[in-house]
């Protein structure tokens, strides 16, 4: 196994991961926020505004 | 700093030249996706050349019917199929090799590849037989054959599946502890890409499914403005996916070529997070001159949120060249402001493509993207050729050039084939950068003078009400199209070189050309980490480059307002 390890690094030397960094590394949380943000601020808000335009009478 | 540990060596092969551990299924999928991308670039590039030769007033090669087929085909083939096949291919590499991870569900990944391919082929055929001359945006009431929309939906679903595979691979790697510490920056960039892509392709389904039903006659009314709002959540975001991947490539190539590390990895990571929250909101800049939406929605998304994404870009714009500068200065290239840059390997297409992409993206795509996101300025360029000028600055000189550079490194690595026609490869990046840069600048200038973006013939030869643009406009458009031909030549050289590489013979250890650092170093550097002990002005050259960009942005921004005042005076 040792032959396949990264050539220059020892796992024990890795820097500790801060709480903020751990949050940044959490794919589930990023996925939720990354989908919710544009869906609310761009799509839903934009669609609501178009829907609120009165329909022209014929 | 993250450290990668190989837990399942039977699933990997180790590159004898770079020392990287490559996951076998991921390599096959990466090669298939990248090869397919290149085939679509060939098709899309040829169609783009026809578009350029038609818009060139003195040549005007195609009749209007064929022009719109070529224009639609060019847009779909390069904006969708070239970029996104390539991105899926390199994403499989980035989420496996740097962290010694095994790709999750390779069979489903192959299923998604075939879904994308069938969808892309179906949409392309419908365009080429004249059943979908709706251009890239396909705004209703323009209507294509239902099979065109079916093709786009299949492609979007096929492109959505790999995003879940990417996230699953990263979670699995974390659970298997194939790396310690924080996720490497390159893999993190791809995670951000995957999340943006999920939003993007879901929005694609939201708008393309009703559009399909409308084209089949099952829905009788398609609201044009509603389509435009949701469509740009798809179409603009696909280009944001490009940006995230090409910036991930910049960081990677800086590490590969120079052993460079980000000046501060946490700040670079934060810049990617700014992209995640703010980049797609810039979609509104396509709708700034449209009716039906409030000033608050437009301005919040393009100005307030959009500037957060710009901040992310400025961070990348400093930290990528800054990392290179620091690495070069530590090698002794520390004379003056720019010795580190002058003595960079400009003859290596991996470097030249990468660095030209960085500079041209910033100056052409970035600055113009920021200014056109301002509602007042947007009015003077809306629906003119300024817009394709701008997005050729982002997608061609930014993304595509970065992909060229990365291909010259990754394809020999994945195939273990020697780079074919290295002379052509060397010329390709300069020709493409120069050509497409010229095209972007001169098209934007012509757009300022009012040249419409979607019209087949700017001489209006068959119009019932004659109109003639000035000789200046004719000259600007002509120079732009000469640029397109030069850029097309660069793309052709790239295609010859990289397709030749794919078809080459496997070489022994040590026979790959020295496009990167020697064995072992690459793998280690890809694990990320911050340059230690950065103090004061250790990267003065990069700072000067960034301040130049910022100064240019400010001058350009106010020049646009000055121009607005001259054509739309307030009395």
Coordinates of C-alpha atoms in Angstrom, one line a residue:
Chain A
X1 CA 0.0 0.0 0.0
X2 CA 2.8 2.4 0.8
X3 CA 4.0 2.3 -2.8
X4 CA 0.7 3.7 -3.9
X5 CA 0.5 6.5 -1.4
X6 CA 0.9 10.1 -2.4
X7 CA 4.6 10.5 -3.0
X8 CA 5.3 13.5 -0.8
X9 CA 2.7 13.7 1.8
X10 CA 2.0 11.8 5.1
X11 CA -1.7 11.7 6.1
X12 CA -0.7 12.5 9.7
X13 CA 0.7 15.8 8.5
X14 CA -2.5 17.1 7.1
X15 CA -3.8 20.4 8.4
X16 CA -6.8 20.2 10.7
X17 CA -10.0 21.2 8.9
X18 CA -11.9 24.2 10.4
X19 CA -15.6 24.2 11.0
X20 CA -16.2 26.6 8.1
X21 CA -14.0 24.5 5.8
X22 CA -15.9 21.4 6.8
X23 CA -19.1 23.2 5.9
X24 CA -17.6 24.1 2.6
X25 CA -16.7 20.5 2.0
X26 CA -20.2 19.2 2.7
X27 CA -21.7 18.4 -0.7
X28 CA -25.2 18.0 0.6
X29 CA -25.3 21.4 2.2
X30 CA -23.8 23.1 -0.8
X31 CA -26.2 21.2 -3.1
X32 CA -29.2 22.4 -1.1
X33 CA -28.1 26.0 -0.9
X34 CA -26.8 26.1 -4.5
X35 CA -30.1 24.9 -5.8
X36 CA -32.3 26.9 -3.5
X37 CA -30.6 30.3 -4.1
X38 CA -31.1 30.7 -7.9
X39 CA -34.4 28.9 -7.8
X40 CA -35.8 31.4 -5.4
X41 CA -34.0 34.6 -6.4
X42 CA -34.0 34.1 -10.2
X43 CA -36.6 31.6 -11.3
X44 CA -39.5 31.8 -8.8
X45 CA -39.2 35.6 -8.4
X46 CA -38.9 36.1 -12.2
X47 CA -41.9 33.8 -12.9
X48 CA -44.1 35.4 -10.3
X49 CA -43.4 38.8 -11.9
X50 CA -44.3 37.6 -15.4
X51 CA -47.5 36.0 -13.9
X52 CA -48.4 39.2 -12.3
X53 CA -48.6 41.1 -15.6
X54 CA -52.2 41.6 -16.5
X55 CA -53.4 39.7 -19.6
X56 CA -54.4 42.1 -22.4
X57 CA -58.0 42.1 -23.4
X58 CA -59.0 41.3 -26.9
Chain B
X1 CA -3.6 20.3 2.8
X2 CA -5.3 17.3 1.5
X3 CA -3.5 14.0 1.0
X4 CA -4.6 11.2 -1.2
X5 CA -4.3 7.6 -0.3
X6 CA -4.9 4.7 -2.7
X7 CA -7.3 2.2 -1.0
X8 CA -8.1 0.0 -4.0
X9 CA -5.1 -0.2 -6.3
X10 CA -6.7 -2.9 -8.5
X11 CA -9.1 -0.3 -9.8
X12 CA -6.3 2.1 -10.9
X13 CA -3.5 2.3 -13.3
X14 CA -0.5 4.4 -12.4
X15 CA 0.8 6.7 -15.1
X16 CA 4.5 5.9 -15.4
X17 CA 5.3 9.4 -16.5
X18 CA 3.4 11.6 -14.1
X19 CA 2.8 9.1 -11.2
X20 CA -0.9 9.8 -11.2
X21 CA -3.3 7.1 -10.2
X22 CA -6.0 6.9 -12.8
X23 CA -9.3 5.1 -12.1
X24 CA -9.9 2.7 -15.0
X25 CA -13.6 3.3 -15.6
X26 CA -13.2 7.0 -15.2
X27 CA -10.4 7.1 -17.9
X28 CA -12.6 5.2 -20.4
X29 CA -15.5 7.5 -19.8
X30 CA -13.3 10.6 -19.9
X31 CA -11.8 9.6 -23.2
X32 CA -15.2 8.8 -24.7
X33 CA -16.7 12.1 -23.6
X34 CA -13.7 14.2 -24.7
X35 CA -13.5 12.5 -28.1
X36 CA -17.2 13.1 -28.7
X37 CA -16.8 16.7 -27.6
X38 CA -14.1 17.1 -30.2
X39 CA -16.3 15.6 -33.0
X40 CA -19.0 18.1 -32.2
X41 CA -16.4 20.9 -32.2
X42 CA -15.4 19.8 -35.7
X43 CA -19.0 20.0 -36.8
X44 CA -19.8 23.2 -34.9
X45 CA -16.6 24.9 -36.1
X46 CA -17.3 24.1 -39.7
X47 CA -20.8 25.5 -39.4
X48 CA -19.4 28.6 -37.6
X49 CA -17.0 29.2 -40.5
X50 CA -20.0 29.2 -42.8
X51 CA -21.8 31.7 -40.6
X52 CA -18.7 33.9 -40.6
X53 CA -18.4 33.7 -44.4
X54 CA -22.0 34.7 -44.8
X55 CA -21.8 37.6 -42.4
X56 CA -18.7 38.9 -44.2
X57 CA -20.4 41.4 -46.5
X58 CA -18.1 40.9 -49.5
X59 CA -18.6 37.1 -49.5
X60 CA -22.1 36.4 -48.1
X61 CA -21.8 32.7 -49.0
X62 CA -25.1 31.2 -47.8
X63 CA -28.7 32.0 -48.7
X64 CA -30.9 32.9 -45.7
X65 CA -32.4 29.4 -45.3
X66 CA -29.0 27.7 -45.0
X67 CA -27.6 30.6 -42.9
X68 CA -30.1 29.9 -40.1
X69 CA -29.5 26.2 -40.3
X70 CA -25.8 26.9 -39.9
X71 CA -26.3 29.4 -37.2
X72 CA -28.6 27.1 -35.1
X73 CA -26.3 24.1 -35.7
X74 CA -23.2 26.1 -34.7
X75 CA -24.8 27.3 -31.5
X76 CA -26.0 23.9 -30.5
X77 CA -22.9 22.0 -31.4
X78 CA -20.4 24.3 -29.7
X79 CA -22.3 25.9 -26.9
X80 CA -24.0 22.7 -25.8
X81 CA -22.4 19.6 -27.1
X82 CA -18.7 20.5 -27.4
X83 CA -18.6 22.2 -24.0
X84 CA -20.7 19.8 -22.0
X85 CA -19.3 16.5 -23.3
X86 CA -15.8 17.9 -22.6
X87 CA -16.8 19.0 -19.2
X88 CA -18.3 15.7 -18.2
X89 CA -15.2 14.0 -19.4
X90 CA -12.7 16.1 -17.4
X91 CA -15.1 16.1 -14.4
X92 CA -14.7 12.3 -14.3
X93 CA -11.0 12.8 -14.1
X94 CA -11.1 15.5 -11.5
X95 CA -13.2 13.7 -9.0
X96 CA -11.2 10.5 -9.2
X97 CA -7.5 10.9 -9.9
X98 CA -6.6 13.8 -7.6
X99 CA -8.2 12.0 -4.6
X100 CA -7.6 8.4 -5.7
X101 CA -11.4 7.9 -5.8
X102 CA -13.3 5.2 -7.6
X103 CA -16.0 6.5 -9.9
X104 CA -19.4 5.7 -8.5
X105 CA -21.8 3.7 -10.8
X106 CA -19.7 3.5 -14.1
X107 CA -22.6 1.6 -15.8
X108 CA -25.0 4.5 -15.2
X109 CA -22.3 6.9 -16.4
X110 CA -22.1 4.9 -19.6
X111 CA -25.9 5.0 -19.9
X112 CA -25.8 8.8 -19.5
X113 CA -23.1 9.1 -22.1
X114 CA -25.2 7.2 -24.7
X115 CA -28.3 9.3 -23.7
X116 CA -26.3 12.5 -24.3
X117 CA -25.0 11.2 -27.6
X118 CA -28.4 10.1 -28.9
X119 CA -30.0 13.4 -27.8
X120 CA -27.2 15.5 -29.3
X121 CA -27.2 13.5 -32.6
X122 CA -31.0 13.8 -32.8
X123 CA -31.1 17.5 -32.3
X124 CA -28.2 18.1 -34.7
X125 CA -29.9 16.0 -37.4
X126 CA -33.1 17.9 -37.0
X127 CA -31.2 21.2 -37.4
X128 CA -29.3 20.0 -40.4
X129 CA -32.4 18.8 -42.3
X130 CA -34.0 22.2 -41.8
X131 CA -36.6 21.2 -39.2
X132 CA -35.2 23.4 -36.4
X133 CA -34.0 26.7 -37.7
X134 CA -34.8 28.4 -34.4
X135 CA -31.3 29.5 -33.5
X136 CA -29.8 28.6 -30.1
X137 CA -32.3 30.5 -28.0
X138 CA -35.3 29.0 -29.9
X139 CA -37.6 31.7 -28.7
X140 CA -41.3 31.0 -29.3
X141 CA -43.2 31.7 -31.5
X142 CA -40.3 30.1 -33.5
X143 CA -41.2 26.5 -33.5
X144 CA -39.0 23.4 -34.3
X145 CA -39.9 19.9 -35.0
X146 CA -40.8 17.9 -31.8
X147 CA -37.8 15.6 -32.3
X148 CA -35.5 18.6 -31.9
X149 CA -36.9 19.2 -28.4
X150 CA -36.8 15.5 -27.7
X151 CA -33.1 15.5 -28.6
X152 CA -32.4 18.5 -26.3
X153 CA -34.3 16.9 -23.5
X154 CA -32.5 13.6 -23.9
X155 CA -29.2 15.4 -23.9
X156 CA -30.1 17.4 -20.8
X157 CA -31.2 14.3 -18.9
X158 CA -28.0 12.5 -20.0
X159 CA -25.9 15.5 -18.8
X160 CA -27.8 15.7 -15.5
X161 CA -27.1 12.1 -14.5
X162 CA -23.2 12.5 -14.3
X163 CA -23.7 15.4 -11.9
X164 CA -25.2 13.0 -9.3
X165 CA -22.4 10.5 -10.1
X166 CA -19.8 13.2 -9.5
X167 CA -21.3 14.1 -6.1
X168 CA -21.7 10.4 -5.2
X169 CA -18.1 9.8 -6.1
X170 CA -16.9 12.6 -3.8
X171 CA -19.1 11.4 -1.0
X172 CA -17.9 7.8 -1.5
X173 CA -14.3 9.0 -1.5
X174 CA -14.8 10.8 1.7
X175 CA -16.4 7.7 3.3
X176 CA -13.6 5.4 2.0
X177 CA -11.1 8.0 3.3
X178 CA -9.2 8.1 0.1
X179 CA -8.1 11.5 1.1
X180 CA -7.5 13.3 4.3
X181 CA -8.1 16.9 5.2
X182 CA -10.1 19.2 3.0
X183 CA -11.2 18.3 -0.5
X184 CA -8.6 19.3 -3.1
X185 CA -9.4 22.6 -4.8
X186 CA -9.8 21.0 -8.3
X187 CA -12.3 18.5 -7.0
X188 CA -14.1 21.2 -5.1
X189 CA -14.4 23.3 -8.3
X190 CA -16.0 20.3 -10.0
X191 CA -18.4 19.9 -7.1
X192 CA -19.5 23.5 -7.6
X193 CA -19.8 22.8 -11.3
X194 CA -22.0 19.8 -10.6
X195 CA -24.3 21.7 -8.4
X196 CA -24.7 24.5 -10.9
X197 CA -25.3 21.9 -13.5
X198 CA -28.1 20.2 -11.6
X199 CA -30.0 23.6 -11.3
X200 CA -29.2 24.2 -15.0
X201 CA -30.4 20.9 -16.5
X202 CA -33.5 20.8 -14.2
X203 CA -34.4 24.3 -15.5
X204 CA -33.9 22.9 -19.0
X205 CA -36.5 20.2 -18.4
X206 CA -38.9 22.7 -16.8
X207 CA -38.9 24.8 -20.0
X208 CA -38.2 22.2 -22.7
X209 CA -41.0 19.8 -21.8
X210 CA -43.8 22.3 -22.2
X211 CA -42.1 23.6 -25.4
X212 CA -42.1 20.0 -26.7
X213 CA -45.8 19.7 -25.9
X214 CA -46.4 23.0 -27.6
X215 CA -44.5 21.9 -30.8
X216 CA -46.7 18.7 -30.8
X217 CA -49.8 20.8 -30.7
X218 CA -50.8 19.6 -27.2
X219 CA -50.4 23.0 -25.7
X220 CA -51.8 25.9 -27.7
X221 CA -50.4 28.9 -26.0
X222 CA -46.7 29.3 -25.2
X223 CA -46.0 32.5 -23.3
X224 CA -43.0 34.1 -24.9
X225 CA -41.9 36.0 -21.8
X226 CA -42.3 33.1 -19.5
X227 CA -40.2 31.0 -21.9
X228 CA -37.5 33.6 -21.9
X229 CA -37.3 33.8 -18.1
X230 CA -36.9 30.1 -17.6
X231 CA -34.9 29.4 -20.8
X232 CA -32.1 31.7 -19.6
X233 CA -31.9 29.8 -16.3
X234 CA -30.9 27.0 -18.5
X235 CA -28.9 28.7 -21.2
X236 CA -27.0 31.3 -19.2
X237 CA -26.2 28.8 -16.5
X238 CA -24.7 26.3 -19.0
X239 CA -22.1 29.0 -19.7
X240 CA -21.5 29.5 -16.0
X241 CA -20.8 25.7 -15.8
X242 CA -18.1 26.4 -18.5
X243 CA -16.6 29.1 -16.5
X244 CA -16.3 27.0 -13.3
X245 CA -14.7 24.2 -15.2
X246 CA -12.2 26.4 -17.1
X247 CA -11.2 28.1 -13.9
X248 CA -10.6 24.7 -12.3
X249 CA -8.5 23.9 -15.3
X250 CA -6.5 27.2 -14.8
X251 CA -5.6 26.2 -11.2
X252 CA -4.7 22.7 -12.3
X253 CA -2.5 23.8 -15.2
X254 CA -0.8 26.3 -12.9
X255 CA 0.0 23.4 -10.6
X256 CA 1.0 21.1 -13.4
X257 CA 3.3 23.5 -15.3
X258 CA 4.9 25.4 -12.4
X259 CA 4.1 23.5 -9.2
X260 CA 2.1 26.6 -8.4
X261 CA -0.3 26.7 -5.4
X262 CA -3.1 29.2 -4.9
X263 CA -2.0 32.2 -2.9
X264 CA -4.6 31.3 -0.4
X265 CA -6.6 28.1 -1.0
X266 CA -9.4 29.1 1.4
X267 CA -10.0 32.4 -0.5
X268 CA -10.0 30.6 -3.8
X269 CA -12.5 28.1 -2.4
X270 CA -14.6 31.0 -1.2
X271 CA -14.5 32.5 -4.7
X272 CA -16.0 29.2 -6.0
X273 CA -18.7 29.4 -3.4
X274 CA -19.5 33.0 -4.5
X275 CA -20.0 31.5 -8.0
X276 CA -22.4 28.9 -6.6
X277 CA -24.7 31.5 -5.0
X278 CA -24.4 34.4 -7.5
X279 CA -23.3 33.3 -10.9
X280 CA -26.6 31.9 -12.3
X281 CA -28.4 35.0 -11.1
X282 CA -26.6 36.9 -13.8
X283 CA -29.0 35.2 -16.2
X284 CA -31.2 38.3 -15.9
X285 CA -28.7 40.2 -18.1
X286 CA -30.3 38.6 -21.1
X287 CA -33.7 40.1 -20.0
X288 CA -32.7 43.6 -19.0
X289 CA -34.4 45.2 -22.0
X290 CA -37.5 42.9 -21.9
X291 CA -40.8 44.0 -20.6
X292 CA -42.8 42.4 -17.8
X293 CA -40.4 42.3 -14.8
X294 CA -39.5 44.8 -12.1
X295 CA -36.5 46.9 -11.7
X296 CA -35.9 45.2 -8.3
X297 CA -35.6 41.7 -9.8
X298 CA -33.4 42.9 -12.6
X299 CA -31.1 45.0 -10.5
X300 CA -30.8 42.7 -7.5
X301 CA -29.8 39.8 -9.7
X302 CA -27.5 41.5 -12.2
X303 CA -25.9 44.2 -10.1
X304 CA -26.0 43.3 -6.4
X305 CA -25.7 39.5 -6.7
X306 CA -23.9 39.7 -10.0
X307 CA -21.1 41.7 -8.4
X308 CA -20.5 38.9 -5.9
X309 CA -19.7 36.6 -8.8
X310 CA -17.5 39.3 -10.2
X311 CA -15.6 39.4 -6.9
X312 CA -15.1 35.7 -7.3
X313 CA -13.7 36.2 -10.7
X314 CA -11.3 38.9 -9.5
X315 CA -10.1 36.6 -6.8
X316 CA -9.3 33.9 -9.3
X317 CA -7.8 36.5 -11.6
X318 CA -5.3 37.4 -8.9
X319 CA -4.6 34.1 -7.3
X320 CA -4.0 32.0 -10.5
X321 CA -1.3 34.2 -12.0
X322 CA -0.1 35.1 -8.5
X323 CA 0.5 31.4 -7.8
X324 CA 2.5 31.1 -11.0
X325 CA 4.5 34.2 -10.2
X326 CA 5.4 33.0 -6.8
X327 CA 6.5 29.6 -8.0
X328 CA 8.6 31.3 -10.8
X329 CA 10.2 33.8 -8.4
X330 CA 11.2 31.0 -6.1
X331 CA 13.0 29.4 -9.0
X332 CA 15.0 32.6 -9.4
X333 CA 13.0 34.4 -12.1
X334 CA 12.5 37.4 -9.9
X335 CA 14.0 40.2 -11.9
X336 CA 11.6 43.2 -12.4
X337 CA 7.9 42.9 -12.6
X338 CA 7.5 40.3 -15.3
X339 CA 10.6 38.1 -15.8
X340 CA 8.5 35.3 -14.4
X341 CA 6.0 35.8 -17.2
X342 CA 8.5 36.5 -20.0
X343 CA 10.4 33.3 -19.3
X344 CA 7.3 31.2 -19.0
X345 CA 7.1 28.3 -21.5
X346 CA 5.3 30.2 -24.3
X347 CA 6.2 27.5 -26.8
X348 CA 4.2 24.9 -24.8
X349 CA 0.6 25.0 -26.0
X350 CA -0.5 23.9 -22.6
X351 CA 0.8 27.1 -21.1
X352 CA 0.1 29.5 -24.0
X353 CA -3.5 28.3 -24.3
X354 CA -4.0 28.5 -20.6
X355 CA -2.5 32.0 -20.1
X356 CA -4.1 33.5 -23.2
X357 CA -7.4 32.1 -22.0
X358 CA -6.9 33.8 -18.6
X359 CA -6.0 37.2 -20.1
X360 CA -8.6 37.2 -22.9
X361 CA -11.4 35.9 -20.7
X362 CA -10.7 38.7 -18.2
X363 CA -10.4 41.6 -20.7
X364 CA -12.9 40.5 -23.3
X365 CA -15.5 38.3 -21.7
X366 CA -15.3 39.5 -18.1
X367 CA -15.3 43.3 -18.5
X368 CA -17.9 43.3 -21.2
X369 CA -20.1 40.9 -19.2
X370 CA -20.0 43.2 -16.2
X371 CA -20.8 46.3 -18.1
X372 CA -23.6 44.8 -20.2
X373 CA -25.2 43.6 -16.9
X374 CA -26.0 47.3 -16.2
X375 CA -29.5 48.0 -17.2
X376 CA -28.8 51.4 -18.7
X377 CA -25.8 50.3 -20.7
X378 CA -27.6 47.2 -21.8
X379 CA -30.0 49.3 -23.7
X380 CA -27.4 50.4 -26.2
X381 CA -26.2 47.0 -27.1
X382 CA -29.3 44.8 -26.7
X383 CA -29.9 42.5 -29.6
X384 CA -26.8 43.8 -31.5
X385 CA -23.7 41.8 -32.5
X386 CA -22.2 43.2 -29.4
X387 CA -23.8 40.2 -27.6
X388 CA -22.2 37.4 -29.7
X389 CA -19.0 39.5 -29.5
X390 CA -19.1 39.3 -25.8
X391 CA -19.9 35.6 -25.5
X392 CA -17.2 34.7 -28.0
X393 CA -15.0 36.5 -25.5
X394 CA -16.2 34.2 -22.8
X395 CA -16.9 30.9 -24.5
X396 CA -14.3 31.0 -27.3
X397 CA -11.3 32.9 -25.9
X398 CA -12.0 31.9 -22.3
X399 CA -13.5 28.4 -22.1
X400 CA -12.6 26.9 -25.4
X401 CA -9.0 28.1 -25.3
X402 CA -8.6 26.7 -21.8
X403 CA -10.1 23.4 -23.0
X404 CA -7.5 23.3 -25.9
X405 CA -4.7 23.8 -23.4
X406 CA -6.0 21.2 -21.1
X407 CA -6.6 18.7 -24.0
X408 CA -2.9 19.0 -24.9
X409 CA -2.1 17.7 -21.3
X410 CA -4.9 15.4 -20.5
X411 CA -5.3 13.5 -23.8
X412 CA -1.7 12.2 -23.9
X413 CA -2.1 11.4 -20.2
X414 CA -5.3 9.4 -20.6
X415 CA -4.4 7.7 -23.9
X416 CA -0.7 7.3 -23.3
X417 CA -0.3 8.5 -26.9
X418 CA 2.3 11.0 -28.0
X419 CA 0.9 14.5 -28.9
X420 CA 0.5 14.5 -32.6
X421 CA 1.6 17.4 -34.8
X422 CA 3.1 19.4 -31.9
X423 CA 4.0 22.3 -34.3
X424 CA 0.3 22.7 -35.2
X425 CA -0.6 22.4 -31.5
X426 CA 1.8 25.3 -30.8
X427 CA 0.3 27.5 -33.4
X428 CA -3.3 26.6 -32.6
X429 CA -3.6 28.4 -29.3
X430 CA -2.1 31.7 -30.7
X431 CA -4.2 31.6 -33.9
X432 CA -7.4 30.8 -32.0
X433 CA -6.7 33.4 -29.3
X434 CA -5.8 36.1 -31.8
X435 CA -8.6 35.2 -34.2
X436 CA -11.4 34.9 -31.8
X437 CA -10.2 37.9 -29.8
X438 CA -10.2 40.0 -32.9
X439 CA -13.7 38.7 -33.7
X440 CA -15.0 39.6 -30.3
X441 CA -13.5 43.1 -30.2
X442 CA -14.7 44.1 -33.7
X443 CA -18.1 42.5 -33.3
X444 CA -18.6 44.4 -30.1
X445 CA -17.6 47.6 -31.9
X446 CA -20.0 46.9 -34.7
X447 CA -22.7 46.2 -32.1
X448 CA -22.2 49.7 -30.7
X449 CA -23.0 51.0 -34.1
X450 CA -26.3 49.1 -34.1
X451 CA -25.6 46.0 -36.2
X452 CA -28.4 43.5 -35.4
X453 CA -27.3 40.2 -34.0
X454 CA -29.7 37.8 -35.7
X455 CA -30.0 39.3 -39.2
X456 CA -28.6 37.3 -42.1
X457 CA -27.6 40.2 -44.3
X458 CA -26.5 43.6 -42.9
X459 CA -26.7 45.1 -46.4
X460 CA -30.4 44.5 -46.4
X461 CA -30.2 43.8 -50.1
X462 CA -33.7 42.3 -50.4
X463 CA -35.4 44.6 -48.0
X464 CA -38.4 46.6 -49.2
X465 CA -37.2 49.6 -47.2
X466 CA -33.5 50.1 -48.0
X467 CA -31.0 50.9 -45.3
X468 CA -27.2 51.0 -45.6
X469 CA -24.7 50.9 -42.7
X470 CA -21.7 53.1 -43.0
X471 CA -18.4 52.1 -44.5
X472 CA -17.0 51.9 -40.9
X473 CA -19.5 49.3 -40.0
X474 CA -18.7 47.3 -43.1
X475 CA -15.1 47.4 -42.2
X476 CA -15.7 46.4 -38.6
X477 CA -17.7 43.4 -39.6
X478 CA -15.2 42.4 -42.2
X479 CA -12.3 42.5 -39.8
X480 CA -14.4 40.5 -37.3
X481 CA -15.0 37.8 -39.8
X482 CA -11.3 37.7 -40.9
X483 CA -10.7 37.1 -37.2
X484 CA -13.2 34.3 -37.2
X485 CA -11.4 32.7 -40.1
X486 CA -8.1 33.0 -38.3
X487 CA -9.6 31.5 -35.2
X488 CA -11.2 28.7 -37.2
X489 CA -7.7 27.9 -38.6
X490 CA -6.4 27.7 -35.0
X491 CA -9.3 25.4 -34.1
X492 CA -8.6 23.2 -37.2
X493 CA -4.9 22.9 -36.1
X494 CA -6.2 21.9 -32.7
X495 CA -8.5 19.3 -34.1
X496 CA -5.8 17.8 -36.4
X497 CA -3.4 17.6 -33.5
X498 CA -5.7 16.2 -30.9
X499 CA -7.6 13.7 -33.2
X500 CA -4.1 12.6 -34.4
X501 CA -3.2 12.1 -30.7
X502 CA -6.3 10.0 -30.1
X503 CA -5.4 7.8 -33.1
X504 CA -1.8 7.5 -32.2
X505 CA 0.1 4.5 -30.8
X506 CA 0.7 3.8 -27.1
X507 CA 4.1 4.8 -26.0
X508 CA 6.5 3.5 -23.4
X509 CA 7.5 5.2 -20.1
X510 CA 9.3 8.4 -20.7
X511 CA 8.2 8.8 -24.3
X512 CA 5.5 11.4 -23.6
X513 CA 6.6 14.9 -24.5
X514 CA 7.7 17.1 -21.6
X515 CA 4.4 19.0 -21.4
X516 CA 4.4 18.9 -17.7
X517 CA 6.5 18.4 -14.7
X518 CA 8.2 15.1 -14.1
X519 CA 6.8 12.0 -12.4
X520 CA 5.2 12.3 -9.0
X521 CA 5.2 16.1 -8.7
X522 CA 1.9 16.6 -10.6
X523 CA -0.1 14.2 -8.4
X524 CA 1.2 15.9 -5.3
X525 CA 0.5 19.4 -6.4
X526 CA -3.0 18.6 -7.5
X527 CA -3.8 17.9 -3.9
X528 CA -3.9 21.6 -3.3
X529 CA -2.7 23.6 -0.4
X530 CA -1.8 27.2 0.1
X531 CA 1.6 28.8 -0.5
X532 CA 3.1 29.4 2.9
X533 CA 4.1 32.7 4.4
X534 CA 2.8 35.1 1.7
X535 CA 3.8 38.6 2.8
X536 CA 3.2 42.0 1.3
X537 CA 4.0 42.4 -2.4
X538 CA 5.4 39.0 -3.2
X539 CA 3.5 38.9 -6.5
X540 CA 3.9 42.5 -7.8
X541 CA 3.6 41.5 -11.4
X542 CA 0.2 39.8 -10.9
X543 CA -1.0 42.7 -8.8
X544 CA -0.1 45.1 -11.7
X545 CA -1.9 42.8 -14.1
X546 CA -5.0 42.8 -11.9
X547 CA -4.9 46.6 -11.3
X548 CA -4.6 47.0 -15.1
X549 CA -7.7 44.9 -15.5
X550 CA -9.6 46.9 -12.9
X551 CA -8.5 50.2 -14.3
X552 CA -9.6 49.1 -17.8
X553 CA -13.0 48.0 -16.3
X554 CA -13.6 51.4 -14.7
X555 CA -12.6 53.3 -17.8
X556 CA -14.7 51.1 -20.0
X557 CA -17.7 51.3 -17.7
X558 CA -17.7 55.1 -17.7
X559 CA -17.0 55.2 -21.5
X560 CA -20.2 53.2 -22.0
X561 CA -22.2 55.7 -20.0
X562 CA -20.6 58.5 -22.0
X563 CA -21.6 56.7 -25.2
X564 CA -25.1 56.2 -23.8
X565 CA -25.4 59.9 -23.1
X566 CA -24.4 60.8 -26.7
X567 CA -27.0 58.5 -28.4
X568 CA -29.8 59.0 -25.8
X569 CA -29.3 62.5 -24.6
X570 CA -31.2 63.9 -21.6
X571 CA -32.6 67.3 -22.3

